[in-house]
Coordinates of C-alpha atoms in Angstrom, one line a residue:
Chain I
M1 CA 6.5 69.1 32.3
A2 CA 5.6 72.9 32.5
V3 CA 2.1 73.3 31.8
S4 CA 1.1 76.9 31.9
V5 CA -2.5 77.7 31.6
D6 CA -1.7 81.5 31.6
E7 CA 0.2 81.0 28.5
A8 CA -2.4 79.0 27.0
V9 CA -5.0 81.6 27.5
A10 CA -2.9 84.7 27.3
T11 CA -4.1 87.7 25.6
G12 CA -2.0 89.9 23.6
P13 CA 0.9 89.0 21.0
T14 CA 2.6 86.3 22.0
P15 CA 6.1 86.2 19.6
D16 CA 6.4 82.5 19.4
R17 CA 7.5 80.0 16.8
A18 CA 4.5 81.0 14.7
L19 CA 6.7 83.8 13.2
P20 CA 9.5 81.8 11.7
A21 CA 6.6 79.2 10.8
R22 CA 5.0 81.6 8.7
R23 CA 7.8 83.0 7.1
R24 CA 8.8 79.7 5.8
G25 CA 5.3 78.5 4.9
G26 CA 4.4 81.4 3.2
R27 CA 0.9 83.4 3.0
G28 CA -1.4 80.8 1.3
R29 CA -0.9 78.3 4.1
S30 CA -1.4 80.9 6.8
V31 CA -4.8 82.0 5.0
L32 CA -5.8 78.3 4.9
E33 CA -5.1 78.0 8.5
V34 CA -7.2 81.0 9.6
A35 CA -9.9 79.8 7.2
A36 CA -9.9 76.4 9.1
L37 CA -9.9 77.8 12.3
T38 CA -12.7 80.2 11.3
V39 CA -15.0 77.4 10.3
L40 CA -14.2 75.1 13.4
A41 CA -15.1 78.0 15.6
V42 CA -18.2 78.8 13.6
V43 CA -19.4 75.1 14.1
M44 CA -18.4 75.1 17.6
L45 CA -20.1 78.4 18.7
F46 CA -23.5 78.0 16.3
P47 CA -25.6 75.7 18.7
V48 CA -24.8 78.4 21.3
L49 CA -25.8 81.4 19.0
W50 CA -28.8 79.2 18.0
M51 CA -30.1 78.7 21.6
I52 CA -29.8 82.3 22.2
E53 CA -31.5 83.4 18.9
T54 CA -34.3 81.0 19.8
S55 CA -35.0 82.5 23.2
I56 CA -35.8 85.9 21.5
K57 CA -37.8 84.5 18.7
E58 CA -41.5 84.3 18.7
N59 CA -43.2 81.0 18.6
R60 CA -44.3 81.0 15.1
D61 CA -40.5 81.9 14.1
V62 CA -39.4 79.3 16.2
Y63 CA -41.0 76.6 14.3
A64 CA -40.5 77.7 10.8
V65 CA -39.3 75.8 8.3
P66 CA -37.0 76.5 6.7
A67 CA -35.6 78.0 9.9
E68 CA -35.0 81.8 10.0
F69 CA -31.7 83.2 10.7
F70 CA -32.4 86.8 10.3
G71 CA -35.2 89.2 10.2
F72 CA -37.7 87.7 12.7
T73 CA -39.1 90.0 15.4
V74 CA -37.4 89.9 18.7
T75 CA -39.3 89.4 22.0
M76 CA -38.8 88.9 25.5
D77 CA -41.8 87.2 26.4
H78 CA -40.2 83.4 26.7
F79 CA -37.8 85.3 29.5
K80 CA -40.6 86.6 31.1
D81 CA -42.1 83.0 31.1
V82 CA -39.0 81.5 33.0
F83 CA -39.6 83.7 35.7
I84 CA -43.3 84.7 35.9
G85 CA -45.9 81.9 36.1
P86 CA -49.0 81.9 33.9
D87 CA -51.1 82.8 37.1
G88 CA -48.8 85.8 37.7
G89 CA -46.8 84.6 40.4
R90 CA -43.6 82.9 40.8
S91 CA -43.1 80.2 38.0
D92 CA -41.9 76.8 39.2
L93 CA -38.8 77.5 37.1
S94 CA -37.7 80.5 39.2
V95 CA -38.3 78.6 42.3
A96 CA -36.0 75.8 40.9
F97 CA -33.6 78.4 40.1
L98 CA -33.4 79.8 43.8
N99 CA -33.0 76.1 44.7
S100 CA -29.8 75.8 42.7
V101 CA -28.5 78.8 44.0
L102 CA -29.0 77.5 47.6
V103 CA -28.1 74.0 46.9
A104 CA -24.9 74.9 44.8
G105 CA -23.7 77.6 47.2
A106 CA -24.3 75.6 50.5
S107 CA -22.7 72.4 49.0
T108 CA -19.7 74.7 47.8
A109 CA -19.1 76.3 51.0
L110 CA -19.1 72.8 53.1
A111 CA -16.7 71.1 50.7
T112 CA -14.5 74.4 50.8
L113 CA -14.8 74.4 54.6
L114 CA -13.7 70.5 54.7
G115 CA -11.6 70.3 52.0
V116 CA -9.1 73.4 52.3
P117 CA -8.2 72.4 56.0
A118 CA -7.6 68.6 54.7
A119 CA -5.8 69.8 51.7
W120 CA -3.4 71.8 54.1
A121 CA -2.9 68.9 56.4
Y122 CA -2.0 66.7 53.4
S123 CA 0.5 69.1 52.0
R124 CA 2.2 69.9 55.4
F125 CA 2.4 66.8 57.8
A126 CA 3.6 63.2 57.1
V127 CA 0.3 61.4 57.2
K128 CA 0.4 57.9 57.2
A129 CA -0.2 56.1 53.9
K130 CA -0.7 59.6 52.4
K131 CA -0.7 58.5 48.8
D132 CA -3.4 55.8 49.2
Q133 CA -5.5 58.2 51.0
L134 CA -5.1 60.7 48.3
F135 CA -5.7 58.1 45.6
F136 CA -8.9 56.7 47.5
I137 CA -10.1 60.3 47.8
L138 CA -9.8 61.1 44.0
S139 CA -11.2 57.6 42.9
T140 CA -14.6 58.4 44.8
R141 CA -14.9 61.0 42.4
F142 CA -14.5 58.7 39.2
M143 CA -17.4 56.4 40.2
P144 CA -20.3 56.4 37.9
P145 CA -23.0 58.6 39.6
V146 CA -25.6 56.3 38.1
V147 CA -24.3 53.6 40.1
V148 CA -23.9 55.5 43.4
V149 CA -27.3 57.0 43.1
I150 CA -29.1 53.3 43.7
P151 CA -27.4 53.0 47.3
I152 CA -27.8 56.7 48.1
F153 CA -31.2 56.6 47.1
L154 CA -32.0 53.7 49.6
M155 CA -29.8 55.3 52.3
Y156 CA -31.8 58.6 51.9
R157 CA -35.2 56.9 52.1
Q158 CA -34.1 55.1 55.4
V159 CA -32.9 58.3 56.9
G160 CA -35.6 60.8 55.5
L161 CA -33.2 62.7 53.4
I162 CA -34.8 61.9 50.1
D163 CA -36.5 64.8 48.3
T164 CA -34.7 67.2 50.9
K165 CA -32.2 70.2 49.8
L166 CA -30.1 69.2 52.8
G167 CA -29.7 65.7 51.0
L168 CA -28.6 67.2 47.5
I169 CA -26.2 69.5 49.3
L170 CA -24.3 66.8 51.2
I171 CA -24.0 64.6 48.3
Y172 CA -22.6 67.5 46.2
A173 CA -20.3 68.4 49.1
A174 CA -19.1 64.9 49.0
Y175 CA -18.8 64.8 45.3
N176 CA -16.9 68.5 45.4
L177 CA -14.6 67.2 48.2
P178 CA -11.9 65.1 46.2
F179 CA -11.6 68.0 43.5
T180 CA -11.2 70.5 46.3
I181 CA -8.8 68.5 48.2
W182 CA -6.6 67.8 45.2
M183 CA -6.8 71.2 43.7
M184 CA -6.0 72.8 47.1
K185 CA -3.2 70.6 47.8
G186 CA -1.6 72.1 44.8
F187 CA -2.0 75.6 46.0
V188 CA -0.7 75.0 49.5
D189 CA 2.2 73.0 48.3
E190 CA 3.1 76.4 46.2
V191 CA 3.1 78.3 49.6
P192 CA 6.6 77.7 51.2
S193 CA 6.4 76.1 54.5
E194 CA 9.3 78.0 55.8
Y195 CA 6.9 80.9 56.4
E196 CA 5.1 78.9 58.7
D197 CA 8.4 77.6 60.2
A198 CA 9.5 81.2 60.8
A199 CA 6.1 82.5 62.2
M200 CA 6.3 79.4 64.7
L201 CA 10.0 80.4 65.6
D202 CA 8.4 83.8 66.4
G203 CA 6.1 82.1 69.1
Y204 CA 2.9 81.2 66.9
T205 CA 1.3 78.0 67.1
R206 CA 1.2 75.9 64.2
L207 CA -2.6 76.8 63.6
Q208 CA -2.0 80.7 64.2
A209 CA 1.0 80.3 61.7
F210 CA -1.4 78.6 59.3
R211 CA -4.1 81.3 59.9
R212 CA -2.0 84.4 59.8
Y213 CA 0.5 83.3 56.9
T214 CA -0.7 80.7 54.8
L215 CA -4.2 81.2 54.5
P216 CA -4.2 84.8 53.3
L217 CA -1.9 83.6 50.3
L218 CA -4.2 80.8 49.4
V219 CA -7.3 83.2 49.2
P220 CA -7.1 83.2 45.2
G221 CA -6.7 79.5 44.9
I222 CA -9.5 79.1 47.5
A223 CA -11.7 81.5 45.2
A224 CA -10.8 79.6 42.1
T225 CA -11.4 75.9 43.4
A226 CA -14.8 77.1 44.9
V227 CA -15.8 78.5 41.8
F228 CA -15.2 75.0 40.0
A229 CA -17.1 73.4 42.7
L230 CA -19.9 75.9 42.2
I231 CA -20.0 75.1 38.5
F232 CA -20.2 71.2 39.2
S233 CA -22.9 71.4 41.6
W234 CA -24.8 74.0 39.3
N235 CA -24.6 71.9 36.3
E236 CA -25.4 68.3 38.0
F237 CA -28.4 66.5 36.7
V238 CA -28.1 62.8 38.0
F239 CA -28.2 63.0 41.6
A240 CA -30.8 65.9 41.4
I241 CA -33.5 64.0 39.1
F242 CA -33.3 60.6 41.3
L243 CA -33.0 62.1 44.7
T244 CA -35.6 65.1 44.4
S245 CA -39.1 64.6 43.1
S246 CA -41.2 67.9 44.4
D247 CA -41.3 71.2 42.7
S248 CA -40.1 73.2 45.7
V249 CA -36.9 71.0 46.3
R250 CA -36.1 70.3 42.6
T251 CA -32.9 72.2 41.4
A252 CA -32.9 74.0 38.0
P253 CA -31.4 70.9 35.8
P254 CA -34.5 68.6 36.3
A255 CA -36.8 71.6 36.1
I256 CA -35.7 72.4 32.6
A257 CA -35.5 68.9 31.6
G258 CA -39.0 68.6 32.8
L259 CA -40.0 71.1 30.1
I260 CA -39.9 68.7 27.5
G261 CA -42.0 65.9 29.4
G262 CA -45.3 66.8 27.4
T263 CA -46.4 66.1 23.8
T264 CA -45.7 69.7 22.7
V265 CA -42.6 71.2 23.6
D266 CA -42.2 75.0 24.2
W267 CA -38.7 75.3 22.7
G268 CA -38.7 79.0 23.1
L269 CA -39.2 78.7 26.9
V270 CA -36.5 75.8 26.8
A271 CA -34.0 78.1 25.1
A272 CA -34.6 81.2 27.4
A273 CA -34.5 79.0 30.6
S274 CA -31.2 77.2 29.2
V275 CA -29.6 81.0 28.5
V276 CA -30.7 82.2 32.1
F277 CA -29.2 78.9 33.6
A278 CA -25.9 79.0 31.3
L279 CA -25.3 82.7 32.1
P280 CA -23.7 82.2 35.7
V281 CA -21.9 79.4 34.6
L282 CA -20.0 81.3 31.6
L283 CA -19.2 84.3 33.9
F284 CA -17.6 82.1 36.5
A285 CA -15.8 80.1 33.8
Y286 CA -14.4 83.4 32.7
L287 CA -13.4 84.3 36.3
V288 CA -11.3 81.2 36.7
R289 CA -10.0 80.9 32.9
K290 CA -6.5 80.7 34.3
H291 CA -7.1 77.7 36.7
L292 CA -8.9 76.0 33.9
I293 CA -6.7 73.3 33.4
A294 CA -6.3 72.2 37.2
G295 CA -9.9 72.4 37.4
V296 CA -11.1 70.4 34.6
T297 CA -8.5 67.6 35.4
L298 CA -9.8 67.7 39.1
G299 CA -6.6 69.6 40.2
A300 CA -4.5 66.6 39.3
V301 CA -2.6 68.3 36.5
R302 CA -1.2 71.8 37.4
R303 CA 1.3 74.0 35.6
Chain P
M1 CA 14.8 79.2 57.5
S2 CA 18.4 80.6 57.1
D3 CA 17.1 82.6 54.3
P4 CA 16.9 86.3 55.4
V5 CA 14.4 87.3 52.9
L6 CA 11.8 84.6 54.2
T7 CA 12.2 85.7 57.7
T8 CA 11.8 89.6 56.9
D9 CA 9.0 88.6 54.7
A10 CA 7.1 86.8 57.7
G11 CA 8.3 89.5 60.2
Q12 CA 6.6 92.1 57.8
V13 CA 3.2 90.5 57.9
A14 CA 3.2 89.9 61.9
A15 CA 1.4 92.4 63.4
G16 CA 2.0 93.3 67.3
P17 CA 4.2 91.3 69.5
P18 CA 4.5 87.8 69.0
P19 CA 2.6 85.6 71.7
A20 CA 4.2 83.4 74.2
P21 CA 5.6 79.9 72.7
G22 CA 2.8 77.4 72.3
R23 CA 2.9 74.6 75.1
F24 CA 1.2 72.2 72.9
R25 CA 3.2 72.4 69.7
R26 CA 4.6 68.9 69.4
L27 CA 1.3 67.6 70.1
S28 CA -0.7 69.8 68.2
D29 CA 0.8 69.0 64.8
R30 CA -0.5 65.5 65.2
G31 CA -3.8 66.7 66.5
L32 CA -4.4 69.1 63.7
A33 CA -3.4 66.7 61.1
V34 CA -6.4 64.3 62.5
A35 CA -8.5 67.5 63.0
F36 CA -8.3 68.5 59.6
I37 CA -8.4 65.3 57.8
S38 CA -11.0 63.5 59.7
P39 CA -14.1 65.6 58.7
A40 CA -13.6 65.3 55.1
L41 CA -13.0 61.8 55.1
L42 CA -15.9 61.1 57.5
L43 CA -18.2 62.5 54.8
L44 CA -16.6 60.6 51.7
L45 CA -16.9 57.7 54.0
A46 CA -20.5 58.2 54.7
M47 CA -21.7 59.2 51.2
S48 CA -19.4 57.1 49.0
V49 CA -17.9 54.2 50.8
F50 CA -20.8 53.3 52.8
P51 CA -23.4 53.3 49.9
L52 CA -20.7 51.3 47.9
L53 CA -20.4 48.5 50.5
W54 CA -24.3 48.6 51.1
A55 CA -24.3 48.0 47.1
L56 CA -21.7 45.3 47.4
Y57 CA -24.0 43.7 49.9
L58 CA -27.1 44.0 47.9
S59 CA -25.3 42.7 44.8
F60 CA -25.4 39.2 46.2
T61 CA -29.2 39.3 47.2
D62 CA -32.3 39.3 45.3
Y63 CA -33.2 42.7 46.9
S64 CA -36.2 44.9 45.4
A65 CA -36.8 48.6 46.3
T66 CA -40.3 48.4 45.7
R67 CA -41.2 45.1 47.0
G68 CA -39.0 45.7 50.2
G69 CA -39.1 43.0 52.7
R70 CA -36.3 40.7 53.1
A71 CA -33.1 40.4 50.9
Y72 CA -32.2 36.5 50.1
F73 CA -28.8 35.9 49.7
V74 CA -28.3 34.7 45.9
G75 CA -24.1 34.3 45.9
F76 CA -22.8 35.1 42.5
G77 CA -26.0 34.6 40.9
N78 CA -26.6 38.3 40.0
Y79 CA -23.0 38.4 38.6
T80 CA -23.1 35.2 36.4
A81 CA -26.7 36.5 35.1
I82 CA -25.0 39.9 33.9
L83 CA -21.8 38.4 32.6
T84 CA -23.8 35.8 30.3
S85 CA -26.6 38.1 29.3
A86 CA -26.7 38.8 25.6
Q87 CA -28.3 42.0 26.4
V88 CA -25.6 43.2 28.5
H89 CA -23.0 42.1 25.8
Q90 CA -25.0 44.4 23.4
R91 CA -24.9 47.6 25.8
A92 CA -21.2 47.0 26.1
L93 CA -20.7 47.1 22.4
T94 CA -22.9 50.4 22.2
T95 CA -20.8 51.9 25.0
L96 CA -17.7 50.7 23.4
I97 CA -18.5 52.1 20.1
Y98 CA -19.9 55.2 21.7
V99 CA -16.7 55.8 23.9
V100 CA -14.2 54.8 21.1
G101 CA -15.8 56.9 18.6
A102 CA -16.6 60.2 20.7
V103 CA -13.2 60.1 22.5
T104 CA -11.2 59.6 19.0
L105 CA -13.1 62.2 17.1
Q106 CA -12.6 64.8 20.1
T107 CA -9.0 63.8 20.3
V108 CA -8.3 64.6 16.5
L109 CA -10.7 67.6 16.4
G110 CA -9.4 69.2 19.7
F111 CA -5.9 68.7 18.8
T112 CA -6.4 70.0 15.2
I113 CA -7.9 73.0 17.1
A114 CA -5.0 73.5 19.7
Y115 CA -2.4 73.2 16.7
L116 CA -4.2 75.8 14.6
I117 CA -4.5 78.4 17.5
S118 CA -1.1 77.5 18.9
R119 CA 0.3 78.7 15.3
R120 CA -1.4 82.0 15.7
T121 CA 0.1 85.0 17.3
H122 CA -2.9 87.4 17.8
G123 CA -6.2 86.7 19.4
R124 CA -5.3 83.6 21.0
G125 CA -6.8 84.1 24.7
L126 CA -10.1 85.1 22.9
L127 CA -10.3 82.0 20.5
T128 CA -9.6 80.0 23.3
T129 CA -12.0 81.3 25.4
L130 CA -14.8 81.1 22.8
F131 CA -13.9 77.6 22.1
L132 CA -14.3 76.7 25.7
V133 CA -17.8 77.6 25.9
P134 CA -19.7 74.3 25.2
M135 CA -17.5 72.5 27.8
M136 CA -18.9 74.9 30.5
L137 CA -22.6 74.2 29.9
S138 CA -24.7 71.6 31.8
P139 CA -25.2 68.3 29.7
V140 CA -29.1 69.0 30.2
V141 CA -28.8 72.3 28.4
V142 CA -26.4 70.9 25.6
G143 CA -28.9 67.6 25.2
L144 CA -32.0 69.9 25.2
F145 CA -30.5 72.1 22.8
W146 CA -29.2 69.3 20.5
R147 CA -32.3 67.6 20.5
F148 CA -34.0 70.9 19.2
M149 CA -31.4 71.3 16.6
L150 CA -31.8 67.7 15.3
D151 CA -35.6 67.5 15.2
A152 CA -36.5 65.8 11.9
Q153 CA -39.2 68.5 11.0
F154 CA -38.1 71.7 12.2
G155 CA -34.6 71.4 13.4
V156 CA -32.1 73.9 12.0
I157 CA -29.8 70.9 10.9
N158 CA -32.1 69.3 8.6
S159 CA -33.2 73.0 7.4
M160 CA -29.6 73.6 6.5
L161 CA -29.6 70.3 4.9
G162 CA -32.4 71.0 2.8
S163 CA -31.3 74.5 1.6
L164 CA -28.0 72.6 0.6
G165 CA -30.3 70.2 -1.6
L166 CA -29.6 67.3 0.5
G167 CA -32.1 65.1 2.1
Q168 CA -33.8 65.1 5.7
V169 CA -32.4 62.7 8.0
E170 CA -34.3 61.5 11.0
W171 CA -31.4 62.0 13.3
L172 CA -32.5 60.8 16.6
T173 CA -35.3 58.2 15.6
R174 CA -33.4 55.9 13.3
Q175 CA -31.3 53.3 15.1
R176 CA -28.0 54.0 13.5
T177 CA -28.1 57.9 13.2
A178 CA -29.1 58.1 16.9
L179 CA -25.7 56.7 17.8
I180 CA -24.0 58.8 15.7
S181 CA -26.1 61.7 17.1
L182 CA -24.9 61.0 20.5
I183 CA -21.2 60.8 19.3
V184 CA -21.6 64.0 17.6
V185 CA -23.1 65.8 20.7
D186 CA -20.6 64.4 23.2
T187 CA -17.9 65.5 20.6
W188 CA -19.2 68.9 20.4
Q189 CA -19.1 69.3 24.1
W190 CA -16.0 67.7 25.3
T191 CA -13.6 68.7 22.3
P192 CA -12.7 71.7 24.0
F193 CA -11.4 69.8 26.9
I194 CA -8.8 68.1 24.7
M195 CA -7.9 71.5 23.0
L196 CA -7.6 73.0 26.2
I197 CA -5.0 70.3 27.7
A198 CA -3.3 69.9 23.9
L199 CA -3.1 73.6 23.9
A200 CA -1.1 73.5 27.2
G201 CA 1.2 71.0 26.1
L202 CA 2.0 72.7 22.7
T203 CA 2.6 76.1 24.4
A204 CA 4.8 74.4 27.0
V205 CA 7.2 73.0 24.1
P206 CA 10.6 74.9 24.5
K207 CA 11.3 77.3 21.6
Y208 CA 14.7 76.5 21.2
L209 CA 14.0 72.8 20.1
Y210 CA 12.3 74.6 16.8
E211 CA 15.1 77.1 16.7
A212 CA 17.7 74.3 16.5
A213 CA 15.6 72.3 13.8
S214 CA 15.3 75.2 11.8
I215 CA 19.0 75.7 11.6
D216 CA 19.1 72.1 10.5
R217 CA 16.5 73.1 7.9
A218 CA 14.1 70.4 9.1
S219 CA 11.0 70.3 7.2
E220 CA 7.6 71.5 9.0
W221 CA 6.4 67.8 9.2
F222 CA 9.7 66.4 10.4
R223 CA 9.4 69.2 13.2
F224 CA 5.8 68.0 14.1
R225 CA 6.8 64.5 14.4
T226 CA 10.0 64.8 16.2
I227 CA 9.5 67.6 18.3
T228 CA 5.8 68.7 18.9
L229 CA 4.3 65.3 19.2
P230 CA 6.4 63.3 21.4
L231 CA 6.4 66.2 23.7
V232 CA 2.4 66.6 23.6
W233 CA 1.7 63.2 23.9
P234 CA 1.9 62.2 27.4
L235 CA -0.2 65.2 28.3
L236 CA -2.6 64.1 25.6
L237 CA -2.8 60.8 26.6
I238 CA -4.0 61.8 30.0
A239 CA -6.9 63.8 28.5
V240 CA -7.8 60.9 26.4
L241 CA -7.9 58.7 29.6
F242 CA -9.9 61.0 31.4
R243 CA -12.3 61.5 28.7
A244 CA -12.7 57.9 28.3
I245 CA -13.7 57.4 32.0
E246 CA -16.0 60.3 31.9
A247 CA -17.6 58.8 28.6
F248 CA -17.9 55.5 30.2
R249 CA -19.9 56.9 32.9
L250 CA -22.0 58.9 30.8
F251 CA -25.9 59.1 31.7
D252 CA -27.3 62.5 31.5
L253 CA -26.9 62.9 27.9
V254 CA -28.3 59.8 26.9
Y255 CA -30.9 60.6 29.1
I256 CA -31.8 63.8 27.6
L257 CA -31.1 63.4 24.1
T258 CA -32.1 59.8 23.2
N259 CA -33.7 58.1 26.5
G260 CA -31.8 55.2 25.0
G261 CA -33.9 54.8 22.0
P262 CA -35.0 54.2 19.4
G263 CA -35.2 50.7 20.3
V264 CA -31.9 50.1 22.7
S265 CA -29.9 51.5 20.1
T266 CA -28.4 54.2 22.2
E267 CA -28.5 52.5 25.5
T268 CA -25.0 52.5 27.2
L269 CA -24.0 50.3 30.2
S270 CA -24.7 53.5 32.6
F271 CA -28.3 53.9 31.0
H272 CA -28.9 50.2 31.2
V273 CA -28.1 50.1 35.0
Y274 CA -30.6 52.9 35.6
K275 CA -33.3 51.1 33.8
V276 CA -32.7 47.8 35.8
A277 CA -32.8 49.7 38.8
F278 CA -35.4 52.4 38.6
L279 CA -37.7 50.8 35.9
G280 CA -37.2 47.4 36.7
F281 CA -36.6 47.7 40.3
N282 CA -34.2 44.7 40.3
T283 CA -32.0 46.4 43.1
G284 CA -29.8 43.6 43.7
T285 CA -29.0 42.9 40.1
A286 CA -28.2 46.6 39.3
S287 CA -25.9 46.8 42.3
A288 CA -24.1 43.8 40.9
Y289 CA -24.1 45.8 37.7
G290 CA -22.9 49.0 39.2
I291 CA -20.1 47.0 41.0
L292 CA -18.8 45.6 37.8
M293 CA -18.8 49.2 36.4
V294 CA -17.1 50.7 39.2
L295 CA -14.2 47.7 38.8
V296 CA -13.7 48.9 35.1
V297 CA -13.7 52.6 36.3
I298 CA -11.1 51.9 38.9
V299 CA -8.8 49.9 36.6
L300 CA -8.9 53.0 34.2
S301 CA -8.4 55.6 36.6
Q302 CA -5.4 53.7 38.2
I303 CA -4.1 53.7 34.6
Y304 CA -4.9 57.6 34.6
L305 CA -2.9 58.4 37.9
R306 CA -0.1 56.0 37.0
Y307 CA 0.3 58.2 34.0
L308 CA 0.0 61.3 35.8
N309 CA 2.7 60.2 38.6
R310 CA 5.0 59.5 35.5
L311 CA 4.3 63.0 34.0
K312 CA 4.8 64.7 37.4
E313 CA 8.2 63.1 37.9
G314 CA 9.5 63.4 34.4

C-alpha cells in the first residue's frame, strides 16, 4: 500500500477527487464542511494560543475571572523570569534548559552513531534470525517506561549513574535506538545495493563502498531520524524525573513540572517556560514534516 | 550491475583512481555485520534486557529498595497477590475505560478531520501542519496547560461555560469528571496522530476507483463505504493499535494532570505501579506488576507487527 506523506502534507493545489465531489454535492455541503473544519481547528489550537497569550499577560490578567481574551497589557516579564533568577543570576530553569540541550543532543548523537551502521548491516547482509532480531529491537521500545525505570533505578544506584547526565544520555540513547534502526533501515533499503556492488568491482572494499556511495545518499534520512530522536529525548519526562534529583542535572520537563509544586502556582511563568520549551520542538517538527508518518510510527510504516 | 546507468552513476561519483582490490573482502562482510550490529545490541541488552531480567528476578522476591538487605524468594506470591487484588482489578477497569474511551474518541475525531481535509483542494498543507501541533508538545507541557485551563476557579474552560450561562464544573477534583478530563486531554494531544495516518491512507486511494464509481452514478455514501473505508481501514487499524499500546503505558499525563486523584479515580495501572514502587517501596511486588504489564504490551505489539507485515505484503 502506497502511503506518501509528501502528498498528505503537500502544499498548493492538488486537483483531486474533491472536485467532482463538490460539483455533485453542491455549495451548501462544501460550506458546511469548511465550517466544521474551522470549528475543529479552533478547538485544537485554542490551548496553544491560550498558553502563548498567558505567557505575555500580567499576573492580575492571568487570574482574571472571567478570562480576558483581548485588551490586556502585554509584558515580557515571565520570559525574563524563565532565564534570569530572582537574584539576578541564571535561573534554575535556564540551567535545566541547558541540561536538556546537552542530554538530548548527546543521546541523539549516540543513538545515531550506533543505529545507522546497524541499520545498514541489517539492510545489506543476511544476518541470522534477522526478523527476530528486528522484532526484539522494536519491542524494547514498547516497554512501559514506568516499569523499566524500576530496575534501571536500582542498576544506576549500584553503578553510580543515578542523578548524572551520563545516566540520562545512556537511557535515552537506548530508548531511541530501536526507532533509529527501524527508520534508517527503511532509508537504506531505498538505496540500491548495486551502487556498492559496482564500487566493489572497481576495487573498493565493502566499507569504503558504504562510506563513499551509500552514506552520502543517506544524509537526509539520517538528519530526519536524528531530529525525531531529538524530539523524543527533549520531551521525555518519566526517566528524567525518577533518575535525577539535583537542580544541576535535571532536564527541563521535570523542572517545568516542579513549578507547580508549591501552594500557589505562577501560571504566567509556567506558560512562558512551556512556550520556550515547545519552540524548538515545533521548529524541528516543521523541518521533518515530510517524514512525520515514518517518525511517529517508529519507522515501521513508510511510504 | 549489468545496468549501464548504475555503473556510470557510480563511476561519476568516484574520485581518483580505484584502490587495489581488498584482500579481506569475504571475511570483512561477516565481520562488518557483527561490528556494526553488536554495539547497538549491547546497549539494548544493557539498558533493556538486563534490567528486565533483574525485574523478573525481583518479581519472585520480597525485596524492598529502601529496606535493602537480602531478598527472600517468595515464588509466585507477588503474582497471585496482584492478580487476585480487588484494588488492581479496579485500576485495570480504570485503565480500560481510559484506553477505550480515549482511543475511540481520537479515532472518530482524527478520521473526521482527515476526511474533511482530504476533500479540500486548497490549504491542505497548512491545515495539516496546524493540526499536528498538539502531538509534538511534551506531555508535561500539555498536562500543565490543561490543568490551568481546567482549573475550577479561574480556568478558561469554566469561564467560557459561565459566559454561556452554564454551570461551573470541578473538572479535576470530582471523581467522574477527572477521568473524563484525562480522556479529553489525551484525545486532544493524540487526535492528530490518527489524523495523520488516516490522511495518508485517504490520499493513497487511487483516483480511478472514484471515477469508475461516479460513472456508475454511485452515491457519496456508497463510495465512502465501498471504496474509501475498506482501503483506509488496515492503516487506520495500525494507528489504533499503536495508540492503544501508548495509552496503556501512559504515565506522565496522569502524573501531571491529576496525580491519580481525586481518590484513586484516575489511577491507571501504570500509575499504580509507580505508587507501589516509589511510594510503597515494595520493589518485588512492583516488579511482578511490571512484568505482567510488559506481557500485555508484548501481546499487543505482536498483533501490531503482524498487521504491519500483512500491510507491507498486501
